[in-house]
Tab-separated table of C-alpha atoms in Angstrom:
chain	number	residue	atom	x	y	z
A	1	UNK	CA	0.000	0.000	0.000
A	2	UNK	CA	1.174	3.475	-1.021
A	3	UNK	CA	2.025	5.782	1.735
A	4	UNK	CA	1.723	9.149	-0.294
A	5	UNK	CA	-0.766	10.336	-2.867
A	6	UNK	CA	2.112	11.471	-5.390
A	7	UNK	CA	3.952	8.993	-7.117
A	8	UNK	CA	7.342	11.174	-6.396
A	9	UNK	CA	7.047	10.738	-2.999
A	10	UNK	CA	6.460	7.112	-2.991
A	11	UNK	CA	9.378	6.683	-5.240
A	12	UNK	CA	11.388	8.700	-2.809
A	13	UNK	CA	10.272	6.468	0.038
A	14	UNK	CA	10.394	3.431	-1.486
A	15	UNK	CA	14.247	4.169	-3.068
A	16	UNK	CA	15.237	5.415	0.670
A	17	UNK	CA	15.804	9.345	-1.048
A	18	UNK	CA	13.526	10.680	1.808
A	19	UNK	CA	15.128	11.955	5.074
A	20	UNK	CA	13.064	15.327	5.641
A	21	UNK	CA	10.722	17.624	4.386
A	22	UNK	CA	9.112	20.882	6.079
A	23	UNK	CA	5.677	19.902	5.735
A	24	UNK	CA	5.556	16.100	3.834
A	25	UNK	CA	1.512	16.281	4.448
A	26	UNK	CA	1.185	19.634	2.246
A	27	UNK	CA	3.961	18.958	-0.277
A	28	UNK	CA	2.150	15.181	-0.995
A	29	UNK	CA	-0.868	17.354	-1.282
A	30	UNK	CA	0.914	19.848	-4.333
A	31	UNK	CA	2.466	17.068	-6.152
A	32	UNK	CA	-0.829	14.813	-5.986
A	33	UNK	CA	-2.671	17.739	-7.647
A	34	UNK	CA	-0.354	18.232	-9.668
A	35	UNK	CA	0.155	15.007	-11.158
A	36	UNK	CA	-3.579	14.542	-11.115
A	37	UNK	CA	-3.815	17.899	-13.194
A	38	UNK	CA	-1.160	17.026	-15.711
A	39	UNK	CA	0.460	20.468	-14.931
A	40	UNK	CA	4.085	19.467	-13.518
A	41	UNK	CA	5.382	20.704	-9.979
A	42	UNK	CA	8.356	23.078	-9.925
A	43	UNK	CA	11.382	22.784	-7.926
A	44	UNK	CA	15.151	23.302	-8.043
A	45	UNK	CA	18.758	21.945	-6.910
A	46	UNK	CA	21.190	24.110	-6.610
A	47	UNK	CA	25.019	24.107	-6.518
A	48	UNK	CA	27.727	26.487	-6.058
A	49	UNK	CA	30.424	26.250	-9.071
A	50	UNK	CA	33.170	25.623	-6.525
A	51	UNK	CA	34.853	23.167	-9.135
A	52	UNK	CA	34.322	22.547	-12.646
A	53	UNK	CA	32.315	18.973	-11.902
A	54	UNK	CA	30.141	17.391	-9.466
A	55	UNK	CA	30.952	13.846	-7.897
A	56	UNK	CA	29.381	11.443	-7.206
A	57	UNK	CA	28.593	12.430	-3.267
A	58	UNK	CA	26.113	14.934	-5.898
A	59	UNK	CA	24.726	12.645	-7.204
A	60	UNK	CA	21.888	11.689	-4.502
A	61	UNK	CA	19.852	14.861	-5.151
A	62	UNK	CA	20.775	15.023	-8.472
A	63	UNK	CA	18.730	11.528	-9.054
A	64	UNK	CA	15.883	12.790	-6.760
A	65	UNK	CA	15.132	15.581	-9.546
A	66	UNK	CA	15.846	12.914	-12.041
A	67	UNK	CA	12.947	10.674	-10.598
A	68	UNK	CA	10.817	14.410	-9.905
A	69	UNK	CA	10.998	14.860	-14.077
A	70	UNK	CA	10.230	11.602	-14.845
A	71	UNK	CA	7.369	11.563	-12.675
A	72	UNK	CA	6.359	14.879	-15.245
A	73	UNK	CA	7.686	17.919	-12.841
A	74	UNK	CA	9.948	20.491	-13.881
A	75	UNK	CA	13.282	20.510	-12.212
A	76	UNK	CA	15.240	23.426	-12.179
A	77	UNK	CA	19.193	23.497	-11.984
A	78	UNK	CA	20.404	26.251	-10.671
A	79	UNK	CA	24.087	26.994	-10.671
A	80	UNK	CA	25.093	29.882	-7.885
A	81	UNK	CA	27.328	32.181	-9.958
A	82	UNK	CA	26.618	34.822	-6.916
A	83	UNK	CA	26.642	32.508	-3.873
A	84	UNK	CA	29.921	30.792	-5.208
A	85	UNK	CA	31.596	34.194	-4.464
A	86	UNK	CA	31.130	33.981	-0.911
A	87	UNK	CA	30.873	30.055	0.059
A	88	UNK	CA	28.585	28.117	1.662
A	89	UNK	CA	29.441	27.355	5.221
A	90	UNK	CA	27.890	24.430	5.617
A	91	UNK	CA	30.313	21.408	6.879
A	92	UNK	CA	32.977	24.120	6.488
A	93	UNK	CA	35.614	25.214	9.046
A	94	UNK	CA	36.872	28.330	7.247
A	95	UNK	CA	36.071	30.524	4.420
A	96	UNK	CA	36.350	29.231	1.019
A	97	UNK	CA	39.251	30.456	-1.363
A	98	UNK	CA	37.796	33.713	-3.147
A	99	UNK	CA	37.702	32.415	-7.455
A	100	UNK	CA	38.209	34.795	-9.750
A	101	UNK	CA	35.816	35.468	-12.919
A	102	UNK	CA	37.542	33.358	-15.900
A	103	UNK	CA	37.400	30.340	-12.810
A	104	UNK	CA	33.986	30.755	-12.393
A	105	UNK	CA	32.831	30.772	-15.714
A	106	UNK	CA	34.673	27.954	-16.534
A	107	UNK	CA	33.243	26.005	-13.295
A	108	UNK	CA	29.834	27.133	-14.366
A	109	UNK	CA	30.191	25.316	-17.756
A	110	UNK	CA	31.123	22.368	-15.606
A	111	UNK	CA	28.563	22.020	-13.498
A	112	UNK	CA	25.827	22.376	-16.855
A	113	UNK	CA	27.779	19.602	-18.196
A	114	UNK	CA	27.256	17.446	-14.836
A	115	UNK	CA	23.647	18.323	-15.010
A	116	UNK	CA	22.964	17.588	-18.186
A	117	UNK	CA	24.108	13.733	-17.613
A	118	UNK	CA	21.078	13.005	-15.312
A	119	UNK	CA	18.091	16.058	-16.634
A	120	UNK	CA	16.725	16.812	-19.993
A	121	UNK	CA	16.892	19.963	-20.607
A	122	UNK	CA	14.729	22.034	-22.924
A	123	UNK	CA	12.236	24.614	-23.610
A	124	UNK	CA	8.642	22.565	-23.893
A	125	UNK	CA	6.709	20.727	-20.823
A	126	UNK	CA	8.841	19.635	-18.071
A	127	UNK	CA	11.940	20.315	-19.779
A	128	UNK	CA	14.565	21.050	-17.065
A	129	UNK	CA	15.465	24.682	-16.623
A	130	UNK	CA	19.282	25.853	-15.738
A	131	UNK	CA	19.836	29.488	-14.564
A	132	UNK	CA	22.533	31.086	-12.518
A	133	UNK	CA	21.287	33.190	-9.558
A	134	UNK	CA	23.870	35.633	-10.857
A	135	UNK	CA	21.743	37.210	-13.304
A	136	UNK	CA	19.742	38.736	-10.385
A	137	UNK	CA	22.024	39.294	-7.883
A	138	UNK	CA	24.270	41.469	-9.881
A	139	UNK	CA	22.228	44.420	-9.602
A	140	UNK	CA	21.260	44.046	-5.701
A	141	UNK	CA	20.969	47.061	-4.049
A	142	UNK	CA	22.645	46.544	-0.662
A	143	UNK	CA	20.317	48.934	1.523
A	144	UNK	CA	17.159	47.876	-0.182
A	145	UNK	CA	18.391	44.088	0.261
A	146	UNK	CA	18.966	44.757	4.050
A	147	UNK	CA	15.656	46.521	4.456
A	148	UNK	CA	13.001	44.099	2.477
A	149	UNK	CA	14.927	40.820	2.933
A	150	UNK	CA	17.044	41.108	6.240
A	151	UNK	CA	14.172	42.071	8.439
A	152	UNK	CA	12.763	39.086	8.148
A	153	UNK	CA	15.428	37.125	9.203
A	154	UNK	CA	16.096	36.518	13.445
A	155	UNK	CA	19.781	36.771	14.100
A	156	UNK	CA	19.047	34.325	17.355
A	157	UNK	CA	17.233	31.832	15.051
A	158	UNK	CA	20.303	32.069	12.258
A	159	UNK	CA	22.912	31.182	15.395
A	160	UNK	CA	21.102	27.790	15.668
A	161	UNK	CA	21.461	26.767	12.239
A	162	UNK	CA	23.783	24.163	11.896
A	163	UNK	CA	26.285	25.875	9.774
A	164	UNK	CA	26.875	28.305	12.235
A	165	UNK	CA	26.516	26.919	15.331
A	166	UNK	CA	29.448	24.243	14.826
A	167	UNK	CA	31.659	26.632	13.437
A	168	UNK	CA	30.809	28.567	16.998
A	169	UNK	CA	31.409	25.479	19.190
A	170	UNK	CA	34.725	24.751	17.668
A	171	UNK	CA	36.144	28.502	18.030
A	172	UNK	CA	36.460	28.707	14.445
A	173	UNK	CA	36.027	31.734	12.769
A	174	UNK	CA	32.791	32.523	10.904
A	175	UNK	CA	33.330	36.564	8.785
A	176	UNK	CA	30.365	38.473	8.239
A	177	UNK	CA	30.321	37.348	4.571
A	178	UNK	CA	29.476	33.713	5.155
A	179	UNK	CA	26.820	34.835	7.782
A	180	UNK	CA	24.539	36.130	4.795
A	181	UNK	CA	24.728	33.243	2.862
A	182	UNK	CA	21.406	31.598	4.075
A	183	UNK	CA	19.377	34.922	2.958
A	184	UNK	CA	20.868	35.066	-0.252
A	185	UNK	CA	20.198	30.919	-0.758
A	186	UNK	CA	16.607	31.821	0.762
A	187	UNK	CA	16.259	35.037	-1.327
A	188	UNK	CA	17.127	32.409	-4.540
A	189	UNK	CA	13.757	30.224	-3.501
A	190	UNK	CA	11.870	33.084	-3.469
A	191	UNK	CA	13.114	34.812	-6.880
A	192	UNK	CA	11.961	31.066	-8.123
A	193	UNK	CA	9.189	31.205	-6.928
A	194	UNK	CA	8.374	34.596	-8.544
A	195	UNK	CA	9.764	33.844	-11.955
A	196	UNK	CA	9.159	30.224	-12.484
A	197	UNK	CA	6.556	29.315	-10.104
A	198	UNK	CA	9.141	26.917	-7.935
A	199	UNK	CA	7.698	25.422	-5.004
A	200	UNK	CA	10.113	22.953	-3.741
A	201	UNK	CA	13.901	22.789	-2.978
A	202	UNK	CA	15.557	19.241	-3.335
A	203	UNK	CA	18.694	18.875	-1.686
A	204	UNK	CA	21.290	16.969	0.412
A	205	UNK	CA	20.288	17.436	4.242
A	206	UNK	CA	23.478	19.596	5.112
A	207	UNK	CA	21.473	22.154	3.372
A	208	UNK	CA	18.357	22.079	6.052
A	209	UNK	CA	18.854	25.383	7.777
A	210	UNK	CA	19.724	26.858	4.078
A	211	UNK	CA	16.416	25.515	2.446
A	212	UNK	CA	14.314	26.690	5.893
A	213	UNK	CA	15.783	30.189	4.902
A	214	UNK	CA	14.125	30.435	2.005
A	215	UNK	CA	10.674	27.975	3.219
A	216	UNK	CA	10.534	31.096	6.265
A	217	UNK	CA	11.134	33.959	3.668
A	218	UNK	CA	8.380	32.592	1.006
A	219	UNK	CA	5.920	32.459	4.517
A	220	UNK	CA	7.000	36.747	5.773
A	221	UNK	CA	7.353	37.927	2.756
A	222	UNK	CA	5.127	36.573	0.032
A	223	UNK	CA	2.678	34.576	2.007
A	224	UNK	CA	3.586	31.279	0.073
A	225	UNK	CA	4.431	28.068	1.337
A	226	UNK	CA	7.368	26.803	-0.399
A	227	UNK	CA	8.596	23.285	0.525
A	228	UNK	CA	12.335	21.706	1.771
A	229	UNK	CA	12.495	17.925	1.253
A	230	UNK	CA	15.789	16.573	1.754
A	231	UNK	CA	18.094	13.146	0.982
A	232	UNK	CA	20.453	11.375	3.732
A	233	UNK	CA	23.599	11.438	3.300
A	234	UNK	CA	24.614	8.206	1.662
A	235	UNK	CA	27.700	6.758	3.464
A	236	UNK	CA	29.399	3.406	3.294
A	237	UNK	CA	29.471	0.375	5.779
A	238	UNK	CA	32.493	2.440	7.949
A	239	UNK	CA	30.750	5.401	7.930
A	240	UNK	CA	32.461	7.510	5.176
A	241	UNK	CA	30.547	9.514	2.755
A	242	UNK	CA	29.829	7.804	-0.508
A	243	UNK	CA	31.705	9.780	-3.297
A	244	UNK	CA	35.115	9.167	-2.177
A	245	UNK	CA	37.867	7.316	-3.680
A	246	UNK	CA	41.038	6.753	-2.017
A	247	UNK	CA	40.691	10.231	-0.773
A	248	UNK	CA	39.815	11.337	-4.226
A	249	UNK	CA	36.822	12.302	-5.496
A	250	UNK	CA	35.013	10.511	-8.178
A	251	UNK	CA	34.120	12.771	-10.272
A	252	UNK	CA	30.911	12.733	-12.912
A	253	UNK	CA	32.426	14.780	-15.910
A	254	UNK	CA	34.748	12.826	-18.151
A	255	UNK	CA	37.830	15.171	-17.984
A	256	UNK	CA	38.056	14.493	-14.595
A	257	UNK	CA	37.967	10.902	-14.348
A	258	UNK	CA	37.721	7.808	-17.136
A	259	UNK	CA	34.712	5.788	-17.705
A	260	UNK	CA	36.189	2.929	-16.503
A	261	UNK	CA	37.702	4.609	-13.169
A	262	UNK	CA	33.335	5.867	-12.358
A	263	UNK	CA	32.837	2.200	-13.407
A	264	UNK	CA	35.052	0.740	-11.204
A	265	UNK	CA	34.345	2.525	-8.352
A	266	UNK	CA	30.411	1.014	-8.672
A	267	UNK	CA	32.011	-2.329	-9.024
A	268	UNK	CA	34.138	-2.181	-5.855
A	269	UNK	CA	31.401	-1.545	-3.479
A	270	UNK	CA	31.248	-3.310	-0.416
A	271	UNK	CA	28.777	-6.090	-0.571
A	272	UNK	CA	26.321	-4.094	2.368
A	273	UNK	CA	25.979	-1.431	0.275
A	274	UNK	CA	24.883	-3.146	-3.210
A	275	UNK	CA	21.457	-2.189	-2.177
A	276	UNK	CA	21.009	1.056	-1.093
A	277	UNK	CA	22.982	1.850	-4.210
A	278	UNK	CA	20.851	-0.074	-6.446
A	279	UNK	CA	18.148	2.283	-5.321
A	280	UNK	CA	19.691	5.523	-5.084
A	281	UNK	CA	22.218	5.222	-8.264
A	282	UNK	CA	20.267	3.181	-10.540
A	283	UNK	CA	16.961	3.709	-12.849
A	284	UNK	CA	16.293	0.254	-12.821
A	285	UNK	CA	12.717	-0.662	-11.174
A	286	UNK	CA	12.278	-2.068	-7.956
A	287	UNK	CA	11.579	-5.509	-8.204
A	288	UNK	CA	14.844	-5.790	-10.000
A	289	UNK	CA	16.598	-3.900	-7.453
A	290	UNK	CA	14.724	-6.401	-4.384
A	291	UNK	CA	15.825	-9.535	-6.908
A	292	UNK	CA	19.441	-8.218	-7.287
A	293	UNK	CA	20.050	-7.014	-3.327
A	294	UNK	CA	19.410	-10.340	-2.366
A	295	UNK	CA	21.840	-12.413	-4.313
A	296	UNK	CA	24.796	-13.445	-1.791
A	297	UNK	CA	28.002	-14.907	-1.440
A	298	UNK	CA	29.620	-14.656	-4.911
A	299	UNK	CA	26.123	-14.122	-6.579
A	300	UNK	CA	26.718	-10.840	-5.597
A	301	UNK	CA	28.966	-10.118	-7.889
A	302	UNK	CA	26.642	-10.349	-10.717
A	303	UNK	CA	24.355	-7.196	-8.771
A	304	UNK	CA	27.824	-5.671	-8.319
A	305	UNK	CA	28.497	-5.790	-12.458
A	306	UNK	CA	24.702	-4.509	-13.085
A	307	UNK	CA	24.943	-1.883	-10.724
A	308	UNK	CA	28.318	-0.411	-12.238
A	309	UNK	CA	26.759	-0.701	-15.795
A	310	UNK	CA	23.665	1.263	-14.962
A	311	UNK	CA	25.218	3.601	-13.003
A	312	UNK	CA	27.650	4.329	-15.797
A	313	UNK	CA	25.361	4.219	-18.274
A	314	UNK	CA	23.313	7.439	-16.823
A	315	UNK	CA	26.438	8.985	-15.982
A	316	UNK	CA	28.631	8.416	-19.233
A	317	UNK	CA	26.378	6.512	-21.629
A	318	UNK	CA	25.659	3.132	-22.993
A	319	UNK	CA	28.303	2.700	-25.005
A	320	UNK	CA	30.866	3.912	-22.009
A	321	UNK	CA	29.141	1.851	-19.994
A	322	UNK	CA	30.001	-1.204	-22.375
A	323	UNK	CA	33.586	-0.203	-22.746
A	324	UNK	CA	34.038	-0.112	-19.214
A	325	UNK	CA	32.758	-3.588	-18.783
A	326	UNK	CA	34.580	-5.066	-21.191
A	327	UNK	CA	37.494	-3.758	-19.877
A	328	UNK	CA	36.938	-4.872	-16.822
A	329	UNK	CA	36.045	-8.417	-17.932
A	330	UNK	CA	39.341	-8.802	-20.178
A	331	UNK	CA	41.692	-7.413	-17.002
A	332	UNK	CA	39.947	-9.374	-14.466
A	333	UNK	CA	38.361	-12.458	-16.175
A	334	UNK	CA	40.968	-12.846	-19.169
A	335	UNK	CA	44.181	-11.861	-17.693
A	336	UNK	CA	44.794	-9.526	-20.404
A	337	UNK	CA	44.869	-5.419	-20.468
A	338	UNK	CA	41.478	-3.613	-21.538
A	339	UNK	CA	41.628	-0.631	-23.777
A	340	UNK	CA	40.018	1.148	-21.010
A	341	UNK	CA	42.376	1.353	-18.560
A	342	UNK	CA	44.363	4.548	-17.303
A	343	UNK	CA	47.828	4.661	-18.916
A	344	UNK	CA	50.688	6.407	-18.940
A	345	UNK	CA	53.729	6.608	-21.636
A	346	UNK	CA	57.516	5.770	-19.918
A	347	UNK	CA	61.078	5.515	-21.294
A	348	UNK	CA	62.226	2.045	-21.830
A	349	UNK	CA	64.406	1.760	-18.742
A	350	UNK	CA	61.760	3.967	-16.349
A	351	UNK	CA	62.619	2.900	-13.120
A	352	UNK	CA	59.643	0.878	-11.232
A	353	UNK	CA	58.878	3.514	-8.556
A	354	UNK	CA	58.972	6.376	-11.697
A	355	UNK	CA	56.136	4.352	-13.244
A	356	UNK	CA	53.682	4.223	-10.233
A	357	UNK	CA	54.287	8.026	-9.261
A	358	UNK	CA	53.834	8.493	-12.981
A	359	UNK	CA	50.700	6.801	-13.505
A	360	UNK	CA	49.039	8.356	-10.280
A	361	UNK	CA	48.800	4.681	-8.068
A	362	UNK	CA	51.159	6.517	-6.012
A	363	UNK	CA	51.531	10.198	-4.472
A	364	UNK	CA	55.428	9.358	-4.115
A	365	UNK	CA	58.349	7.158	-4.379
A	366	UNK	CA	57.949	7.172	-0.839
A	367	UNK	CA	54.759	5.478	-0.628
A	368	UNK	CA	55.939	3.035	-4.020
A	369	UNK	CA	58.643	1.436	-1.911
A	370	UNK	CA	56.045	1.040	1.330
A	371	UNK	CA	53.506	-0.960	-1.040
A	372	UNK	CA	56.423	-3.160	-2.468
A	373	UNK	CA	57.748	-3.627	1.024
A	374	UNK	CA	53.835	-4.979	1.548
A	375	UNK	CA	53.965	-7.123	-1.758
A	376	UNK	CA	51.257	-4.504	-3.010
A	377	UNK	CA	52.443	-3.661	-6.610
A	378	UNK	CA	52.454	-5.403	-9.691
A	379	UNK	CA	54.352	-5.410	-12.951
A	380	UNK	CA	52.955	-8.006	-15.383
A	381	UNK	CA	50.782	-9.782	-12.848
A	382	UNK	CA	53.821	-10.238	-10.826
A	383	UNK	CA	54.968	-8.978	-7.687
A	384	UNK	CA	57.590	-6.278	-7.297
A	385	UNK	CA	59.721	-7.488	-4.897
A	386	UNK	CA	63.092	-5.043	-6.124
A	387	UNK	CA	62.013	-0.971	-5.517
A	388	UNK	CA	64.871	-0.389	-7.615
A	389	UNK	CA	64.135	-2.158	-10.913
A	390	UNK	CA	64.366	-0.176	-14.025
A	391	UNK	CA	62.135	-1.611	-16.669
A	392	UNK	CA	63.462	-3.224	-19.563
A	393	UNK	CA	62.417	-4.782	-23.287
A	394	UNK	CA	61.426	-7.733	-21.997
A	395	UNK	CA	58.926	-5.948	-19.598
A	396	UNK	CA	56.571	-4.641	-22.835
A	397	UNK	CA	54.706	-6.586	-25.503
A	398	UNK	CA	53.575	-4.779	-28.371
A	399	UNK	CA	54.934	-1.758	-26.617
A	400	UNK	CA	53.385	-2.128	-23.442
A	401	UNK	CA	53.067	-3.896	-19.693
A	402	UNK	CA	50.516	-3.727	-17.279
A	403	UNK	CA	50.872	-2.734	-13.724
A	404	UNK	CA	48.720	-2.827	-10.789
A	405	UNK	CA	48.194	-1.805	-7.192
A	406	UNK	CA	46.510	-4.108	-4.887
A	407	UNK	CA	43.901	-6.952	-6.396
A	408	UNK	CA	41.554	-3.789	-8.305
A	409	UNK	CA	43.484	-0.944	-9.518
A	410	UNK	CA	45.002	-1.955	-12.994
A	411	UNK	CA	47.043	0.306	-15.836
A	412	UNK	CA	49.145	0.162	-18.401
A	413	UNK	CA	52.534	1.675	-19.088
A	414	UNK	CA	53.647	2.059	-22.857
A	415	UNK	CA	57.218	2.785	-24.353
A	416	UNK	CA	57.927	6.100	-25.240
């Protein structure tokens, strides 16, 4: 039995996307007469264009306004061209580094190309929308902005918010500038609502306090109730936030990181979580998700492989998605080197600890000769057992040799 009206919100429940919403009883209500209407729901994600691509700890909301346009709403993408010049707070302890213009716009072009991967955008039905809140903030008066917006914030209620009030229990400094940033992120809900008819925000739940900026704004100001639903955050089995690689990020636009790296990063996940990512990462419909979640011991593989394609294939593509797999199958089912696979060109007599630094397995030499001390590198499906080895002809066939680190990180290194 449903436990909503709207079929977004039972999606939303039912994938585990839900973790909070500012009034789940009224927003069920605007979606189910919505839907039942045919006219779609409005509502927006936004991000700050802090770097030039989102990863995949983005990715969470970002399939939440997937599933809120395919359920016929209109998502909106908003990309903070303003807000990036003073830096959210939130899960912050200190200011963020001040980007100059050419940065920005560069970023900017980024993050459209991240959004693109999951929304359709267009200019018909529930196309998704992208705008940058820059185009209004750039002519903000500062008085009128402190008289018809900043008297209708409470300074006491702001100092409870999250984002301020750890910074304030750890001693850490908080300027003036990063202060504001929940009225401009509430003043953005509100210009959305005016312009595009936006009633909801759809976001990661670090942004709470931000998102009940805005929700309290659309209430003193314009006597609208606009709507905050939130996602968890998605973390692993030891508690780390999903996204991170090796204390890298893994990063959704293609310049950043290979279709087989994003690939492999779905195909290494730890057995507990083949589930919850099924749900969140996936399109694929439930009953194959409950079918898949409960395979076990090395059945489980299988959901692992499924769950890297699909995930790859929203992020990258099908046919990226199919590269990636078949690279994966011919370096770890056929003992030979995929096309796929990160490489990096040497001189014929590199040394061995030149090759991993080279190639990005390792930060330093330093670390090289600690993972062949551990038996943890590779050359050739062998172990490297001499840290000073230089490489020789015999090493390459057809101009190359493949190296690894540990059982799941593979390359190749090719003669100059």
């Amino acid at each position: 039995m449903s436990e909503f009206k709207s079929e977004f919100l039972n999606i939303m429940l039912e994938r585990g996307f839900y973790n909070q919403c500012t009034n789940i009883e009224g927003f069920d209500s605007y979606l189910y007469e919505c839907e039942k209407s045919g006219r779609p729901a409005v509502g927006y994600l936004g991000s700050d264009p802090t770097g030039d691509s989102l990863h995949v700890g983005h990715i969470v909301p970002l399939m939440m306004l997937r599933w809120f346009q395919k359920c016929g709403h209109k998502p909106i993408a908003l990309v903070g061209g303003a807000t990036a010049r003073i830096g959210d707070p939130s899960g912050k302890d200190k200011l963020r580094p001040f980007l100059d213009e050419a940065t920005l716009a560069h970023n900017i072009e980024g993050l459209k190309k991240s959004f693109s991967k999951f929304l359709r955008f267009g200019d018909s039905g529930n196309d998704a929308l992208m705008v940058d809140n820059w185009d209004w903030f750039k002519n903000v008066n500062y008085l009128e902005f402190l008289r018809d917006i900043g008297t209708c914030y409470s300074v006491n209620r702001m100092l409870t918010m999250d984002s301020v009030k750890t910074r304030l229990e750890r001693e850490q400094p908080m300027s003036f500038l990063e202060f504001n940033y929940m009225l401009l992120q509430g003043y953005d809900f509100c210009v959305l609502m005016q312009k595009y008819g936006c009633r909801a925000q759809i976001a990661g739940s670090d942004q709470w306090g931000n998102i009940t900026s805005g929700t309290e704004l659309g209430r003193r100001k314009y006597d609208t109730e606009l709507f905050g639903f939130t996602s968890p955050i998605i973390t692993d089995a030891s508690g780390k936030k999903m996204g991170k690689s090796e204390g890298n990020a893994v990063w959704i636009n293609e310049e950043k990181l290979s279709s087989y790296n994003y690939y492999q990063y779905f195909r290494n996940i730890g057995d507990t979580e083949v589930g919850k990512c099924l749900r969140i990462y996936t399109d694929l419909p439930m009953d194959e998700v409950i079918r898949l979640e409960s395979l076990k011991d090395q059945e489980i593989n299988e959901a692992k492989k499924i769950l890297a394609f699909e995930a790859t294939k929203i992020c990258r593509g099908e046919a990226e998605a199919k590269a990636a797999e078949e690279t994966a199958i011919k370096t770890f089912e056929q003992g030979s080197a995929g096309g796929e696979l990160p490489s990096v060109v040497v001189a014929s007599d590199c040394g061995i600890l030149d090759a991993f630094v080279n190639i990005g397995f390792c930060a330093s030499k330093g670390e090289a000769r600690r993972l062949i001390k551990q038996g943890g590198l590779k050359l050739n499906d062998k172990i490297v057992s001499d840290e000073n080895y230089h490489l020789s002809a015999a090493d390459f066939t057809d101009g190359q040799a493949k190296i690894a680190l540990g059982k799941k990180k593979f390359g190749i290194i090719k003669v100059a």
